[in-house]
mmCIF file of C-alpha atoms in Angstrom:
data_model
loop_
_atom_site.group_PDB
_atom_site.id
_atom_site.type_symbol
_atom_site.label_atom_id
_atom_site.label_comp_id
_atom_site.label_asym_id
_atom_site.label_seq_id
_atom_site.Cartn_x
_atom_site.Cartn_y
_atom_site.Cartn_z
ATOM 1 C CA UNK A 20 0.000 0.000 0.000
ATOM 2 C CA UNK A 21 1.160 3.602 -0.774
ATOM 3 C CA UNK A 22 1.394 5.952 2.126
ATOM 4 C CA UNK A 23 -1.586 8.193 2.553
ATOM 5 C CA UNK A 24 -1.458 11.819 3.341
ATOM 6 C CA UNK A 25 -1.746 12.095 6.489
ATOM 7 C CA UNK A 26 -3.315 15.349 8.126
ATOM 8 C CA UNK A 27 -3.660 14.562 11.799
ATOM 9 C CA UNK A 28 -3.007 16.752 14.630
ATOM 10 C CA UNK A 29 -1.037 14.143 16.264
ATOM 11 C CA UNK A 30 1.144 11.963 16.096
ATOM 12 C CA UNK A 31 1.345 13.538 13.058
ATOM 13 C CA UNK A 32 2.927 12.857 9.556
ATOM 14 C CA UNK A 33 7.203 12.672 10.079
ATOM 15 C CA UNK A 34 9.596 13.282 6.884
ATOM 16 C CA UNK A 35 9.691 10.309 5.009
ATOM 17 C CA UNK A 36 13.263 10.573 4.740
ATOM 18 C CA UNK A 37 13.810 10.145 8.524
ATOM 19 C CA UNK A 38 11.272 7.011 8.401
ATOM 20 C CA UNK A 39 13.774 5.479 5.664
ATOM 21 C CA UNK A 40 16.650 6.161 7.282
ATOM 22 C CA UNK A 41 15.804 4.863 10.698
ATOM 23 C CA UNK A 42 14.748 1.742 9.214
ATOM 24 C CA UNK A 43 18.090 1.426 7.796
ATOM 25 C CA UNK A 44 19.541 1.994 10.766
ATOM 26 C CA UNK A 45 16.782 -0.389 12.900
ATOM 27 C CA UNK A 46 18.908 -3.367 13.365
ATOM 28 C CA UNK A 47 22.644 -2.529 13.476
ATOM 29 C CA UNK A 48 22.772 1.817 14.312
ATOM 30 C CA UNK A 49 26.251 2.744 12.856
ATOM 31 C CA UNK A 50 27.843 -0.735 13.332
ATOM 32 C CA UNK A 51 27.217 -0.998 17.034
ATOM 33 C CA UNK A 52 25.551 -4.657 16.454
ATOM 34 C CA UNK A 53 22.226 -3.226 17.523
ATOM 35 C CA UNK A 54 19.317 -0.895 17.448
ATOM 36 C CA UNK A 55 18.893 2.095 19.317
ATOM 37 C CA UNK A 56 15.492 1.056 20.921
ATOM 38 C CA UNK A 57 18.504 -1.811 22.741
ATOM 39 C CA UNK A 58 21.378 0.650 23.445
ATOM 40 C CA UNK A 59 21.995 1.440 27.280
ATOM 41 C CA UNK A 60 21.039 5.194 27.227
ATOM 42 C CA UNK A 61 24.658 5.379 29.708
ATOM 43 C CA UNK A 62 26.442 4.260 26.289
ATOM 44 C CA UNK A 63 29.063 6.259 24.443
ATOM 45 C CA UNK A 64 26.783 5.543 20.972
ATOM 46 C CA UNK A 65 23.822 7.482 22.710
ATOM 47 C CA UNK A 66 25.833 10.260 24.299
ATOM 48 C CA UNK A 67 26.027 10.825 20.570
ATOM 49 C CA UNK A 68 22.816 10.785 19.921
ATOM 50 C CA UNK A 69 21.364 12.809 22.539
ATOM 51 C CA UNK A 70 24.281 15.553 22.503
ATOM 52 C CA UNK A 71 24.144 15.753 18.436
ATOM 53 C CA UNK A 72 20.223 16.008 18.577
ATOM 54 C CA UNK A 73 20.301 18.892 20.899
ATOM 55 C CA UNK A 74 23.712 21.052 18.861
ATOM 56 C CA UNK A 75 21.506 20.863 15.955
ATOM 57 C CA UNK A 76 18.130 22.097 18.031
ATOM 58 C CA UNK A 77 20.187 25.187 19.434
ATOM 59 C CA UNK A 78 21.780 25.500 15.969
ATOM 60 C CA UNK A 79 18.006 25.357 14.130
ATOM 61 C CA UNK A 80 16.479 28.183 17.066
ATOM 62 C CA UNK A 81 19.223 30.227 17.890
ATOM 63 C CA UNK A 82 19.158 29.475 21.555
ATOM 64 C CA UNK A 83 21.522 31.381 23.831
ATOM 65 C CA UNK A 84 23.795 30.191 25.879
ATOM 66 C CA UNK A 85 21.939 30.906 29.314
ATOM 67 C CA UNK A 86 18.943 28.424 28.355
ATOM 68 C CA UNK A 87 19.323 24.697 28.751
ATOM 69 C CA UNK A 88 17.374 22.428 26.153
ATOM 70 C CA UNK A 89 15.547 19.551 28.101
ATOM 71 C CA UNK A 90 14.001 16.367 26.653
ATOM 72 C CA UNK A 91 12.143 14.709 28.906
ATOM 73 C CA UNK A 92 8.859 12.312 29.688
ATOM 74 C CA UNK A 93 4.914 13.194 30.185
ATOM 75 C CA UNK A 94 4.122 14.777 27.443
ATOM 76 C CA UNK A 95 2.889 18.936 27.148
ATOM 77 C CA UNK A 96 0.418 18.074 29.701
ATOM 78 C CA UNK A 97 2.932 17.213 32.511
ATOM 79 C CA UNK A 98 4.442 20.518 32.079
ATOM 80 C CA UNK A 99 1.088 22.129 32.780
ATOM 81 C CA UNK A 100 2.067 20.940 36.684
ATOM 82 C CA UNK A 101 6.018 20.684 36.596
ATOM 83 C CA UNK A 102 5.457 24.652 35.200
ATOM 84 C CA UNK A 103 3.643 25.384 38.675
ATOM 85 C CA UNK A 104 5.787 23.840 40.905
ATOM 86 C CA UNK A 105 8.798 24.782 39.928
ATOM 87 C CA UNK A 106 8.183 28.975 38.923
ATOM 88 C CA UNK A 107 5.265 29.764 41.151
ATOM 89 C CA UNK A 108 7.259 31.054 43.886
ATOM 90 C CA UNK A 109 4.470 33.345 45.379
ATOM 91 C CA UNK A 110 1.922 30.881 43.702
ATOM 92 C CA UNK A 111 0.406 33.268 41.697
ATOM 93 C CA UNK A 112 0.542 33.149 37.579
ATOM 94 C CA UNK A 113 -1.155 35.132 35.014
ATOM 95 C CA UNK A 114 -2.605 32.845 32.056
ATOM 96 C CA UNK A 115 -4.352 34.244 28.644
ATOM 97 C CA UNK A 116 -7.142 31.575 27.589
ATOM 98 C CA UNK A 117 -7.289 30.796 24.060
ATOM 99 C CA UNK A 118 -8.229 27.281 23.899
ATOM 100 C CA UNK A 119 -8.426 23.647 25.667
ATOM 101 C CA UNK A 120 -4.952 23.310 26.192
ATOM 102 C CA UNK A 121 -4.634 26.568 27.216
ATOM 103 C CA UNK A 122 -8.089 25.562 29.832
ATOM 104 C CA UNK A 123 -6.267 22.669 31.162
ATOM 105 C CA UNK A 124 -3.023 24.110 32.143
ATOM 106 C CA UNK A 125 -5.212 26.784 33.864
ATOM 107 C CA UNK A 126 -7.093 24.120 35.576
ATOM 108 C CA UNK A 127 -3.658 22.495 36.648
ATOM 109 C CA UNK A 128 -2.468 25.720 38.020
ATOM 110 C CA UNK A 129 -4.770 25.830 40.049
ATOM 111 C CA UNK A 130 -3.780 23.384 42.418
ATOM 112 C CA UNK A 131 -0.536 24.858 43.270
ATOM 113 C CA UNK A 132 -2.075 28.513 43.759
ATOM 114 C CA UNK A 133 -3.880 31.638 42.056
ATOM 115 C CA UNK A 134 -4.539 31.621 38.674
ATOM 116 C CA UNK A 135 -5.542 34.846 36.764
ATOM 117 C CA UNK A 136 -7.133 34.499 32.898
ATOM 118 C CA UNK A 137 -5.994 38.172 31.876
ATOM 119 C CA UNK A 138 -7.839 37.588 28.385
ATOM 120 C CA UNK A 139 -9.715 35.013 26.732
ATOM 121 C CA UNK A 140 -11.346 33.881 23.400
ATOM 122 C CA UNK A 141 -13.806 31.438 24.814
ATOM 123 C CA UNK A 142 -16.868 33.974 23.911
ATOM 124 C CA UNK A 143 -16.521 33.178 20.165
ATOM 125 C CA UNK A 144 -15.431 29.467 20.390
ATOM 126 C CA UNK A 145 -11.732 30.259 20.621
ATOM 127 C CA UNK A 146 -11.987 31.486 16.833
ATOM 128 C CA UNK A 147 -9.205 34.906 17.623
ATOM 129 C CA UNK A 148 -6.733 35.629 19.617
ATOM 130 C CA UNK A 149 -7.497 38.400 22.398
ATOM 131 C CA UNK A 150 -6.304 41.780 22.418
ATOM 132 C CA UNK A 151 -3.182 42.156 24.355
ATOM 133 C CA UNK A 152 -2.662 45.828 24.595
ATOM 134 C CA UNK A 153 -3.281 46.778 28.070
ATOM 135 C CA UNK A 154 -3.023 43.710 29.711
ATOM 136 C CA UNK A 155 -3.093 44.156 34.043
ATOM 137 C CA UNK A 156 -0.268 42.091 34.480
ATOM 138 C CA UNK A 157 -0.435 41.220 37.918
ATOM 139 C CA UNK A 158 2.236 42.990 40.463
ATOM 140 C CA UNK A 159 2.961 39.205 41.968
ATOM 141 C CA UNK A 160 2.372 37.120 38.879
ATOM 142 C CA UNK A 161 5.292 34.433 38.799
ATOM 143 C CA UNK A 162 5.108 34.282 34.872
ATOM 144 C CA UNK A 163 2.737 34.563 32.224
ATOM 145 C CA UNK A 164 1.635 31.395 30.249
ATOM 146 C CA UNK A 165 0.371 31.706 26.642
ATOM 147 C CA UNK A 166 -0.277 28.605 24.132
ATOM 148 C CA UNK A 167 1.498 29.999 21.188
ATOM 149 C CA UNK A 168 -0.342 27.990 18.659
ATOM 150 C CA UNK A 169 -3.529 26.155 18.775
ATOM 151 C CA UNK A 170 -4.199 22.624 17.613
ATOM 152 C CA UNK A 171 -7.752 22.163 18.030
ATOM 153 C CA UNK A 172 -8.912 26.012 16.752
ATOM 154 C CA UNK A 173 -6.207 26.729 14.391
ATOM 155 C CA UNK A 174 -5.112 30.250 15.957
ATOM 156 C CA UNK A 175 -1.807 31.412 16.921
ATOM 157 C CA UNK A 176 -0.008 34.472 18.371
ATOM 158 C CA UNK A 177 1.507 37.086 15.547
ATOM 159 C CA UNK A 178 3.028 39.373 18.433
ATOM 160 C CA UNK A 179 3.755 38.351 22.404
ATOM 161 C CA UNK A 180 2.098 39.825 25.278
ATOM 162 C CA UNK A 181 4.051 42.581 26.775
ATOM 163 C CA UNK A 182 4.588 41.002 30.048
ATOM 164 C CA UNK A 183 7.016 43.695 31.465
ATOM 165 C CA UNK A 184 9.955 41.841 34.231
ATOM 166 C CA UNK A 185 7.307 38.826 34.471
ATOM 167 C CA UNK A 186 8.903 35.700 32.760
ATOM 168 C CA UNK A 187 6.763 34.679 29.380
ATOM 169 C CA UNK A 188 6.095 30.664 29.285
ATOM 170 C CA UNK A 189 4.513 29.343 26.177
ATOM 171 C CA UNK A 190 3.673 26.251 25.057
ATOM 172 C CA UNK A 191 4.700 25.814 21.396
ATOM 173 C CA UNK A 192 3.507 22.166 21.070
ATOM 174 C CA UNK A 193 1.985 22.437 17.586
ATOM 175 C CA UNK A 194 4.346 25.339 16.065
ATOM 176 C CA UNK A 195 7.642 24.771 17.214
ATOM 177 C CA UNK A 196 9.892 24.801 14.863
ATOM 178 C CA UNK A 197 7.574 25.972 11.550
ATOM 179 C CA UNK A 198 9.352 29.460 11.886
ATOM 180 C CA UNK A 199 11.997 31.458 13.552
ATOM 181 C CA UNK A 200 11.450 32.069 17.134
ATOM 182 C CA UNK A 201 13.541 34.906 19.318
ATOM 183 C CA UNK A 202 14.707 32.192 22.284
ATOM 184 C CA UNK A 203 15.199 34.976 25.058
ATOM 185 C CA UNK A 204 11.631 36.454 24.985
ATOM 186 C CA UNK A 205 11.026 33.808 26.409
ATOM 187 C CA UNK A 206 11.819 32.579 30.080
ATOM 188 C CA UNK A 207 10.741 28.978 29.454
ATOM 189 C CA UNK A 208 9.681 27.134 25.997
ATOM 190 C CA UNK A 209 7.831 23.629 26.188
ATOM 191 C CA UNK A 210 6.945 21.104 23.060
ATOM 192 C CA UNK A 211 5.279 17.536 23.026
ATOM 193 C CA UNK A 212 7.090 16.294 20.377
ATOM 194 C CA UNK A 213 4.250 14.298 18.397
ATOM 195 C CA UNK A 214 3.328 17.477 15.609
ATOM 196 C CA UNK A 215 6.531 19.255 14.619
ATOM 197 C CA UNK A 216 9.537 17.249 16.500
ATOM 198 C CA UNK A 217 9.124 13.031 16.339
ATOM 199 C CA UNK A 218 7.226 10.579 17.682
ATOM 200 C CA UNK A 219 5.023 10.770 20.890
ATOM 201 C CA UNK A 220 6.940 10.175 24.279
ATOM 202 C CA UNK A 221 9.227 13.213 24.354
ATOM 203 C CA UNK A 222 8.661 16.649 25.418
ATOM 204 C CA UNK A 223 11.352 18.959 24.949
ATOM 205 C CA UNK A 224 12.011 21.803 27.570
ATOM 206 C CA UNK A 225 13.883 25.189 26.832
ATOM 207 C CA UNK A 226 14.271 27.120 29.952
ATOM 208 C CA UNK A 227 16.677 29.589 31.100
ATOM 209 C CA UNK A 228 19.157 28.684 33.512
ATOM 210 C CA UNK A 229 17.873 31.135 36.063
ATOM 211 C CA UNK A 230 14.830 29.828 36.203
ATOM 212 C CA UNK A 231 16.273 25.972 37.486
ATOM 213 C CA UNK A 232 16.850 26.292 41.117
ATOM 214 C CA UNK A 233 16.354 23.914 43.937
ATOM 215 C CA UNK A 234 13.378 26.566 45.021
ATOM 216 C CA UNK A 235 10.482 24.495 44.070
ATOM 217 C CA UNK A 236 7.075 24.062 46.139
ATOM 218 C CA UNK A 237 6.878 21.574 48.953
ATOM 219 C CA UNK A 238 6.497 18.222 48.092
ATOM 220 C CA UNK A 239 7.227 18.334 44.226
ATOM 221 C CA UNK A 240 8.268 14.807 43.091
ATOM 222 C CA UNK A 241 12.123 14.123 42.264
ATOM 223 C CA UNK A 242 11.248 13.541 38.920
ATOM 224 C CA UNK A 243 9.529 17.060 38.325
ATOM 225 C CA UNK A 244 12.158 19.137 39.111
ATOM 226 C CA UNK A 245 14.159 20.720 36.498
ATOM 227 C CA UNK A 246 17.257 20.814 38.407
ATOM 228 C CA UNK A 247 17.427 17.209 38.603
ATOM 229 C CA UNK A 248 17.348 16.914 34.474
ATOM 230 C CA UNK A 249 19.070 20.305 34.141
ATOM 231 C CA UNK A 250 22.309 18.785 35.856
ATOM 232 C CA UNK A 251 22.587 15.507 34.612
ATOM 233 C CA UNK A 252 21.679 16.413 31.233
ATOM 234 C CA UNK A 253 18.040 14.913 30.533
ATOM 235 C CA UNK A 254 19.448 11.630 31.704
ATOM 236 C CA UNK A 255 18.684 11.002 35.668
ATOM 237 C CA UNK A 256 16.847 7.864 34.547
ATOM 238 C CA UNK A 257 15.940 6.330 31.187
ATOM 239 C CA UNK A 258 14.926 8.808 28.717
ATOM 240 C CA UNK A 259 12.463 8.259 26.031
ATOM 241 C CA UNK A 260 15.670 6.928 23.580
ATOM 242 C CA UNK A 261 14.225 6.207 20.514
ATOM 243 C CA UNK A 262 12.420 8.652 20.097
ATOM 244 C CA UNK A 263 14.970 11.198 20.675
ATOM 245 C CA UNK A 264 16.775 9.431 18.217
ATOM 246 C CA UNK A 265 14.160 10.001 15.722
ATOM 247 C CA UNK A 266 13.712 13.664 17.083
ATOM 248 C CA UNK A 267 17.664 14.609 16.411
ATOM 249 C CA UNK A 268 17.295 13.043 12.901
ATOM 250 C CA UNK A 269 14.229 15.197 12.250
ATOM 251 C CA UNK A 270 16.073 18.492 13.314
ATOM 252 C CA UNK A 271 18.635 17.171 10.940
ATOM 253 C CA UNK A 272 16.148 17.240 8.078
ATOM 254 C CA UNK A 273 15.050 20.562 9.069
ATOM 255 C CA UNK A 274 18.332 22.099 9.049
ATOM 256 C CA UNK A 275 19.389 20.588 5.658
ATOM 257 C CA UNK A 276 15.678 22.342 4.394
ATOM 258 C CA UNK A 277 18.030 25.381 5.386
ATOM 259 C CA UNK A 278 16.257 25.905 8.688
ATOM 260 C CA UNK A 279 13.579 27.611 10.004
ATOM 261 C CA UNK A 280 13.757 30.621 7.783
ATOM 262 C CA UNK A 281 13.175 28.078 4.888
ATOM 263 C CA UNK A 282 10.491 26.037 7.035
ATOM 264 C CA UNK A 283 8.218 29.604 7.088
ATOM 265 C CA UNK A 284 8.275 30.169 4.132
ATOM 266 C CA UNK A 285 7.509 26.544 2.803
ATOM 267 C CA UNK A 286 4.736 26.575 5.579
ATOM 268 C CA UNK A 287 3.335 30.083 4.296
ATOM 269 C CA UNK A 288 3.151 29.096 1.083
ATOM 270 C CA UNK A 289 1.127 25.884 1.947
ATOM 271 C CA UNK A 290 -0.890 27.515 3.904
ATOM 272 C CA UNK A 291 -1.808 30.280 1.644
ATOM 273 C CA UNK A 292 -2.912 27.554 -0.938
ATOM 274 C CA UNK A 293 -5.523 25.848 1.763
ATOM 275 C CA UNK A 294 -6.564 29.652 3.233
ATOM 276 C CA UNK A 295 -7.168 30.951 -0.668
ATOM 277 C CA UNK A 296 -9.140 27.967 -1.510
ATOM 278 C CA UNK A 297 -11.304 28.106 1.638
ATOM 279 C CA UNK A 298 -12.011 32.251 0.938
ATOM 280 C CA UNK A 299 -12.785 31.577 -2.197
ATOM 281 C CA UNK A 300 -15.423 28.515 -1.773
ATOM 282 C CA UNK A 301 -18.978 28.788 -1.824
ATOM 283 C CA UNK A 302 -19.199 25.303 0.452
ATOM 284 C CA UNK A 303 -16.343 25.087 2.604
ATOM 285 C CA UNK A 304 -15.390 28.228 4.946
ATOM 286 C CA UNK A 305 -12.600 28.715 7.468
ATOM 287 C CA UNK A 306 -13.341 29.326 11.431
ATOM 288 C CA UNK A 307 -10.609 31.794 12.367
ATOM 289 C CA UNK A 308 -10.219 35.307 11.797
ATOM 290 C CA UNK A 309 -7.675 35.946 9.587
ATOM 291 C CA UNK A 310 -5.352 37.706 11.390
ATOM 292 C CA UNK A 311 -5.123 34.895 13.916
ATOM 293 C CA UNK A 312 -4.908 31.779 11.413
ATOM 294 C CA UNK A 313 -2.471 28.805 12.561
ATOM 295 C CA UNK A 314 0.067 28.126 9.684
ATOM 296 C CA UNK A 315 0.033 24.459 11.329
ATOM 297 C CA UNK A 316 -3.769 23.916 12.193
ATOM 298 C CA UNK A 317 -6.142 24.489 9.602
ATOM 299 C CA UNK A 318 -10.057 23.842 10.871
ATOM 300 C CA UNK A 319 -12.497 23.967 8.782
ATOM 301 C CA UNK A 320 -16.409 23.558 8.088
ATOM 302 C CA UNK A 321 -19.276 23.368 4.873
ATOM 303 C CA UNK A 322 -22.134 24.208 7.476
ATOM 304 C CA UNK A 323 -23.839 21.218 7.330
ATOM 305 C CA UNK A 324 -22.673 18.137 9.777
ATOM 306 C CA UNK A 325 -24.183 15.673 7.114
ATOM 307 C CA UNK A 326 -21.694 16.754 4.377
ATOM 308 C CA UNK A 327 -18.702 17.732 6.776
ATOM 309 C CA UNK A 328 -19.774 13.621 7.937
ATOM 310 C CA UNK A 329 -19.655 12.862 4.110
ATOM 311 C CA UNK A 330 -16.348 14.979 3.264
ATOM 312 C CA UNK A 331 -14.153 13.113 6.104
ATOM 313 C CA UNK A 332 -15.737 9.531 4.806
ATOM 314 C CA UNK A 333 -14.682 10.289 1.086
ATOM 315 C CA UNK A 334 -11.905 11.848 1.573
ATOM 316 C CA UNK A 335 -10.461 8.833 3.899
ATOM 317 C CA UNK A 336 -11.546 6.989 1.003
ATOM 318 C CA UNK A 337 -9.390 8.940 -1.283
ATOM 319 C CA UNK A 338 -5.955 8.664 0.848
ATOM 320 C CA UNK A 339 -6.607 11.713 2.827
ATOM 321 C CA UNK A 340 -6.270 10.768 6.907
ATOM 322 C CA UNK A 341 -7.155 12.107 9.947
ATOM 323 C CA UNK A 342 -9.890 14.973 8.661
ATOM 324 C CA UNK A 343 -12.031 14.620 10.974
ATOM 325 C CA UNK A 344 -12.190 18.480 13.189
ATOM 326 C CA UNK A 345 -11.569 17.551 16.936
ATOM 327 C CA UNK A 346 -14.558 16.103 18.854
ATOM 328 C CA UNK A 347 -15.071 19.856 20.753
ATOM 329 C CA UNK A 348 -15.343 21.593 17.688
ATOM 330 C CA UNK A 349 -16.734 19.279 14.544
ATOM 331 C CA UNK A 350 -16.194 19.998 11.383
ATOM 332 C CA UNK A 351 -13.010 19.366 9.882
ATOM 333 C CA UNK A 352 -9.309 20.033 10.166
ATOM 334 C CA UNK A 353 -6.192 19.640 8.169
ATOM 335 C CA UNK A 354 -2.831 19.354 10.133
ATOM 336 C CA UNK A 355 -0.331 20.960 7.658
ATOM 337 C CA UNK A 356 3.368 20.332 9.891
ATOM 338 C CA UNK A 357 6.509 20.551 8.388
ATOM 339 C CA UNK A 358 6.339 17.184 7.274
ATOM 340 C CA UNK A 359 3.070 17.740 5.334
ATOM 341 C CA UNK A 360 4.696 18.027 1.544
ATOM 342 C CA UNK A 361 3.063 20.508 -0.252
ATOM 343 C CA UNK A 362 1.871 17.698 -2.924
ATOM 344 C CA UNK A 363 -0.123 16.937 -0.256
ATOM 345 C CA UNK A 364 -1.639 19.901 0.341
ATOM 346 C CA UNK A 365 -2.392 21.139 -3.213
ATOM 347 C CA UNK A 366 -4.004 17.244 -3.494
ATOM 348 C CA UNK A 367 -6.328 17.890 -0.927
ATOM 349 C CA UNK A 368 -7.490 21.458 -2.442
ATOM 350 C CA UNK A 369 -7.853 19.103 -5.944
ATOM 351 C CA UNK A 370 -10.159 16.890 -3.807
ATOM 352 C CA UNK A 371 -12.361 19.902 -2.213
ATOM 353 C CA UNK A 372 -12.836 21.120 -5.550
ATOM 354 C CA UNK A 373 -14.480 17.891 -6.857
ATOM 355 C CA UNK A 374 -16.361 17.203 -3.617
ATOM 356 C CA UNK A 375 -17.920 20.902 -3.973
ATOM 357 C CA UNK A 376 -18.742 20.251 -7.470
ATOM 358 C CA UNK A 377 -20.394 17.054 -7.030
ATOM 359 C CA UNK A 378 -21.947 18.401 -3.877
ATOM 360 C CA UNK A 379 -23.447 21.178 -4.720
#
């Protein structure tokens, strides 16, 4: 069977090149006699692996010197307490709502101590991003936590908050690495790996050394605290191996694209051919204001649940995957990471075309 298109959120589509080349290297990885899923994560091979995988990630994002690069277990949502625990020194934090991930590390916040929503978009279905001139950032927030880009409503951030002396946390899950990012407006940058990075199981951690003290709030576990990963360098126990494996070959492909520079404007450009299609169709329309639309995260909807119902069964039909809008929001959406090929993109728009005209 060929391989389908694959649109979903995630685990989403990887470069096929990676796929090929870690199946060459499944059995014997660079004549060490075995794979990397069997390699003792204490071996000199993985050292290797683990220190070439994060050069290239500083390399690809520019990251200063000050900010170590974490990968570690748990997925996004574990950060949404680790976050707490370790930077909510007066246990206060100042959160900006745009969307369920956005809700639940709100909801996890507040377990550890006061959380403030300074804006939100939950009054039109998180279809915008809120107005962030003015904010009242609060006098003993800890940080600020945004959700730079998001999955399930296809809106990200064009500009940052101005959050004054407060450190700025965002969660870049589903748009790291689709376009240059300035590192140090940042005080700490979290990704699940499983849309932009590799395969499910990692989450990588960008924080700057300030921030990683032994200051954390009574009773946080061992294994949440960043200073414990921080100083033996994301390996206190067993990291998720392969799959940083698979992680440092993807920033590998990245940076042979010619980096994120490249990766925007291959990502703009497919995109703008999904965005121009959906302004121009008399049957299938966009959800997000324009200013606000995801590059990554593309939702979209023909009005009718009947025919979005019919457009994700024919279009699975036709090689397209994973359609299918997320079970809060209906409709459809089309995941378009920087693994999506553009061929792939274009194909789709081919599809929507004939669906329309046979549909009308």
């Amino acid at each position: 069977m060929s391989r389908v298109y694959n649109f979903s959120a995630g685990p989403a589509v990887l470069p096929e090149e990676v796929l090929k080349e870690a199946a060459e290297e499944m059995l014997d990885y660079k004549g060490t006699g075995m794979s990397v899923m069997e390699m003792s994560h204490r071996s000199k091979a993985f050292e290797g692996i683990i220190g070439d995988a994060e050069k290239t990630l500083r390399e690809l994002m520019n990251i200063p010197d000050n900010y170590k690069v974490l990968f570690l277990q748990g997925g996004a949502s574990q950060q949404f307490a680790m976050i707490p625990m370790n930077l909510m020194k007066n246990r206060v934090a100042d959160h900006i709502n745009t969307g369920q991930w956005a809700k639940k590390a709100i909801s996890e916040g507040k377990l550890y101590g006061k959380i403030n929503v300074l804006a939100s978009s939950e009054d039109k279905t998180f279809t915008y991003i809120p107005d962030l001139k003015d904010l009242k950032i609060s006098d003993d927030a800890d940080y600020v936590y945004i959700c730079h880009n998001n999955t399930i409503y296809g809106t990200k951030y064009n500009d940052l908050p101005d959050t004054g002396d407060k450190i700025l946390v965002a969660d870049m899950s589903s748009d790291i690495l689709s376009e240059p990012v300035d590192v140090s407006k940042y005080g700490l940058i979290f990704a699940g790996a499983q849309k932009n990075i590799g395969p499910a199981g990692v989450v990588v951690v960008i924080i700057r050394e300030d921030l990683i003290t032994d200051d954390v709030l009574p009773g946080t576990p061992t294994m949440l605290k960043y200073k414990i990963h921080a100083d033996n360098n994301s390996l206190y126990n067993t990291p998720p191996a392969y799959g940083i494996y698979i992680c440092g070959k993807v920033f590998q492909w990245i940076k042979n694209k010619g980096g994120l520079d490249a990766m925007k404007k291959i990502n703009e450009e497919k995109a703008a051919i999904l965005y121009d299609y959906l302004d121009s169709s008399s049957m299938f329309k966009g959800t997000v204001v324009k200013k606000d639309r995801s590059l990554m995260n593309v939702p979209f909807v023909t009005g009718s649940d009947e025919l979005d119902a019919k457009f994700v069964k024919e279009a699975k039909a036709a090689g397209f995957e994973n359609l299918k809008g997320h079970r809060t929001v209906g409709g459809m959406r089309a995941s378009i990471y920087n693994a999506m090929p553009i061929e792939g993109v274009k194909a789709l728009v081919e599809f929507m075309k004939k669906f329309e005209e046979e549909n009308k």
